[in-house]
Amino acid sequence: MSDIEMIRAARARIAGNLRRTPLLSAPALDAIAGRRVLLKAECLQVTGSFKARGGWSAVSAIAPEVRARGVIAFSSGNHAQGVAHAAREHGVPAVILMPQDAPKAKIDGTRALGAEVVLFDRERDDRDAMGAALAEERGLTLIKPFDDALVVAGQGTLGLELAEQANEHGVTSAEVLVCCGGGGLSSGVALALEAEAPGLRVRTCEPEGFDDVARSLAAGEIRRNDRLSGSICDAIVTPQPGNLTFPILRRLCGPGLAVSEDEVLRAMALAFRHLRVVIEPGGAVSLAAALFRPEALTGETAIAVATGGNVDAALYARALSTLE
Amino acid sequence: MSDIEMIRAARARIAGNLRRTPLLSAPALDAIAGRRVLLKAECLQVTGSFKARGGWSAVSAIAPEVRARGVIAFSSGNHAQGVAHAAREHGVPAVILMPQDAPKAKIDGTRALGAEVVLFDRERDDRDAMGAALAEERGLTLIKPFDDALVVAGQGTLGLELAEQANEHGVTSAEVLVCCGGGGLSSGVALALEAEAPGLRVRTCEPEGFDDVARSLAAGEIRRNDRLSGSICDAIVTPQPGNLTFPILRRLCGPGLAVSEDEVLRAMALAFRHLRVVIEPGGAVSLAAALFRPEALTGETAIAVATGGNVDAALYARALSTLE
């Protein structure tokens, strides 16, 4: 089980290897939201998402003689790059299983980080069996995307940074809006804030129609999504909250929020214009909630975590077309 | 005349009011450039450009009883917002004269910062006479865009930051590529680096066809541009280097660089994909030089200053269309 000591230990392993991402703001966004909005620009993290934190935390914690044989992960996107980056920096091999219809940019990006990409057919192949066979054959260690205590601890390092930065900005009370898939980041940040900034409370944010976490929090037990495809926020669409993460979310987070795809695209465009950072759809759900769900929030300040910035140019251009 | 003591004094006045912008990098950009590339993401500065530094430096140095009457500036873009921001934060009025054909986003942005925008017709009106009359009538202090010692000192604070950040990254020797219009930023940064990081040398960067600074440096005396319109890099197109800035540039900078508009658009797109920051054309000239002029550079590391990020969505979409 993850706890604050694991998060602090992860931070010590990460120190000097990843970025402390900035906390940004713009008067125009405050005006839209009707309250102060601070954006934790984690899209500027190495590899373009917070997944570099969890990847580093997990890879760096493996015993060196085991790690030397390599690591393996399943991912079509940000987790792939986070694990590949950590493996490369540790000088060990990474094998990433990706669906063959994954965006070319993400496959290329993962290969550019030195990983061996093994493509599978979503219809024909048994991904888990392929991964298990590879791991067995080569002695690879599996790095899970969120339901792993070391991964949660790595994502929690964002919360430690945020606690410091909120303090630097004079913020002692705020809701922290976190884009939420399986809950690895949300639960890690919630644990960090519980210890270091108890006036800051996590609210999970999801796309409408894929709000398994919000419904699970409301029900007090895990609920599944009816469907897993058809969202522009694919980076944060997962079947259900994790078995490890959900109890943490239930204990520490406020009610979940959900926003529409149109609101996500507008949030991306407003971040382009007023903050000059590139946010991917799954990473802009939090900013969309800060801007367009004022009635669901409380307090003078909302902190939105922009979790990633890996977005295809065509989809980004579509977001920009929402500007006047 | 600006000097390192003026820059240090400007930094003390600015401290806590503006951002320390991050130094970013990506393996994919290093691979294109054939050397290590570090990007000083000044596009993430308050108001979206380094002009916030010079504006703050100048406005904060005016005697309070004079400052209370207000300030005035001529600008179609970033300088307007820099001065407007500094005036608002000091609680004094700002009048900005803007051409009536300036982009609506920039006029709106300047107004959103609380400035009174006075529009003039480029053909019919005498801008200088209008400004002089307004300044006389209201007792406003004129803030010039670059040929002013306090403004140069403010821009030089970027150089002090960069010296610290280069040291943190273990870089003691590098060429520092700076997008150059009138030379306020280039000269201020050059002065700061001369004192704090003498192994770092400024190289000015301009669009082809508007390379007055490069030609002036080559000639050893001021040369003018033949034309002043028709560049997508409008933010850095000026008639000629400043009388105050040019002697500093001549003493401290290496030969000037010039890049094509196509290279600028490609650099913007590569920053989108690999660094997730939005850079405007005039702010991407430096990154374009780092990526596409390897033969004109020396050493293992190039540091490119991305000076601004205020770009219209349509032009940005055009830049993104250069990606594969």
mmCIF file of N, CA and C in Angstrom, chain A residues 4 7-8 10-11 14 50 53-54 150-162 184-193:
data_model
loop_
_atom_site.group_PDB
_atom_site.id
_atom_site.type_symbol
_atom_site.label_atom_id
_atom_site.label_comp_id
_atom_site.label_asym_id
_atom_site.label_seq_id
_atom_site.Cartn_x
_atom_site.Cartn_y
_atom_site.Cartn_z
ATOM 1 N N ILE A 4 2.734 8.111 2.523
ATOM 2 C CA ILE A 4 3.536 9.316 2.323
ATOM 3 C C ILE A 4 5.030 8.998 2.360
ATOM 4 N N ILE A 7 6.076 7.956 -1.006
ATOM 5 C CA ILE A 7 6.116 9.095 -1.930
ATOM 6 C C ILE A 7 7.395 9.897 -1.709
ATOM 7 N N ARG A 8 7.741 10.123 -0.446
ATOM 8 C CA ARG A 8 8.980 10.859 -0.173
ATOM 9 C C ARG A 8 10.204 10.099 -0.680
ATOM 10 N N ALA A 10 10.194 8.044 -3.215
ATOM 11 C CA ALA A 10 10.170 8.169 -4.689
ATOM 12 C C ALA A 10 10.742 9.509 -5.105
ATOM 13 N N ARG A 11 10.398 10.548 -4.344
ATOM 14 C CA ARG A 11 10.910 11.863 -4.705
ATOM 15 C C ARG A 11 12.445 11.902 -4.611
ATOM 16 N N ILE A 14 13.799 10.319 -7.675
ATOM 17 C CA ILE A 14 13.520 11.096 -8.886
ATOM 18 C C ILE A 14 14.370 12.371 -8.952
ATOM 19 N N PHE A 50 2.854 13.210 -16.748
ATOM 20 C CA PHE A 50 3.209 12.782 -15.384
ATOM 21 C C PHE A 50 3.654 11.327 -15.324
ATOM 22 N N ARG A 53 6.946 10.198 -13.940
ATOM 23 C CA ARG A 53 7.187 10.069 -12.502
ATOM 24 C C ARG A 53 6.991 8.625 -12.028
ATOM 25 N N GLY A 54 5.844 8.068 -12.371
ATOM 26 C CA GLY A 54 5.562 6.697 -11.953
ATOM 27 C C GLY A 54 6.541 5.709 -12.564
ATOM 28 N N LEU A 150 4.320 1.411 -6.136
ATOM 29 C CA LEU A 150 5.471 2.243 -6.508
ATOM 30 C C LEU A 150 5.100 3.280 -7.555
ATOM 31 N N VAL A 151 4.210 2.903 -8.454
ATOM 32 C CA VAL A 151 3.754 3.851 -9.477
ATOM 33 C C VAL A 151 2.939 4.970 -8.824
ATOM 34 N N VAL A 152 2.028 4.591 -7.942
ATOM 35 C CA VAL A 152 1.242 5.603 -7.217
ATOM 36 C C VAL A 152 2.179 6.539 -6.438
ATOM 37 N N ALA A 153 3.188 5.985 -5.825
ATOM 38 C CA ALA A 153 4.132 6.817 -5.061
ATOM 39 C C ALA A 153 4.847 7.808 -5.984
ATOM 40 N N GLY A 154 5.218 7.348 -7.170
ATOM 41 C CA GLY A 154 5.872 8.249 -8.125
ATOM 42 C C GLY A 154 4.964 9.387 -8.539
ATOM 43 N N GLN A 155 3.713 9.055 -8.858
ATOM 44 C CA GLN A 155 2.768 10.118 -9.247
ATOM 45 C C GLN A 155 2.537 11.061 -8.070
ATOM 46 N N GLY A 156 2.599 10.528 -6.869
ATOM 47 C CA GLY A 156 2.394 11.361 -5.686
ATOM 48 C C GLY A 156 3.451 12.451 -5.522
ATOM 49 N N THR A 157 4.607 12.273 -6.167
ATOM 50 C CA THR A 157 5.637 13.324 -6.053
ATOM 51 C C THR A 157 5.144 14.637 -6.640
ATOM 52 N N LEU A 158 4.198 14.554 -7.582
ATOM 53 C CA LEU A 158 3.595 15.788 -8.098
ATOM 54 C C LEU A 158 2.875 16.526 -6.977
ATOM 55 N N GLY A 159 2.251 15.774 -6.092
ATOM 56 C CA GLY A 159 1.554 16.393 -4.969
ATOM 57 C C GLY A 159 2.503 17.085 -3.997
ATOM 58 N N LEU A 160 3.672 16.485 -3.775
ATOM 59 C CA LEU A 160 4.653 17.143 -2.900
ATOM 60 C C LEU A 160 5.092 18.483 -3.495
ATOM 61 N N GLU A 161 5.367 18.479 -4.807
ATOM 62 C CA GLU A 161 5.736 19.737 -5.480
ATOM 63 C C GLU A 161 4.626 20.759 -5.366
ATOM 64 N N LEU A 162 3.412 20.285 -5.600
ATOM 65 C CA LEU A 162 2.260 21.186 -5.605
ATOM 66 C C LEU A 162 2.054 21.813 -4.215
ATOM 67 N N GLY A 184 -4.182 6.487 -10.473
ATOM 68 C CA GLY A 184 -2.820 6.479 -9.936
ATOM 69 C C GLY A 184 -2.351 7.863 -9.521
ATOM 70 N N LEU A 185 -2.550 8.838 -10.387
ATOM 71 C CA LEU A 185 -2.127 10.200 -10.065
ATOM 72 C C LEU A 185 -3.007 10.796 -8.967
ATOM 73 N N SER A 186 -4.317 10.652 -9.131
ATOM 74 C CA SER A 186 -5.230 11.251 -8.149
ATOM 75 C C SER A 186 -4.971 10.718 -6.751
ATOM 76 N N SER A 187 -4.760 9.420 -6.635
ATOM 77 C CA SER A 187 -4.554 8.852 -5.299
ATOM 78 C C SER A 187 -3.194 9.251 -4.745
ATOM 79 N N GLY A 188 -2.169 9.265 -5.580
ATOM 80 C CA GLY A 188 -0.846 9.670 -5.111
ATOM 81 C C GLY A 188 -0.830 11.120 -4.660
ATOM 82 N N VAL A 189 -1.448 11.988 -5.454
ATOM 83 C CA VAL A 189 -1.494 13.405 -5.091
ATOM 84 C C VAL A 189 -2.311 13.593 -3.810
ATOM 85 N N ALA A 190 -3.403 12.872 -3.698
ATOM 86 C CA ALA A 190 -4.243 13.001 -2.504
ATOM 87 C C ALA A 190 -3.468 12.604 -1.242
ATOM 88 N N LEU A 191 -2.688 11.531 -1.332
ATOM 89 C CA LEU A 191 -1.878 11.118 -0.177
ATOM 90 C C LEU A 191 -0.835 12.175 0.173
ATOM 91 N N ALA A 192 -0.205 12.746 -0.857
ATOM 92 C CA ALA A 192 0.831 13.760 -0.611
ATOM 93 C C ALA A 192 0.219 15.004 0.033
ATOM 94 N N LEU A 193 -0.932 15.428 -0.477
ATOM 95 C CA LEU A 193 -1.556 16.645 0.059
ATOM 96 C C LEU A 193 -2.089 16.415 1.476
#
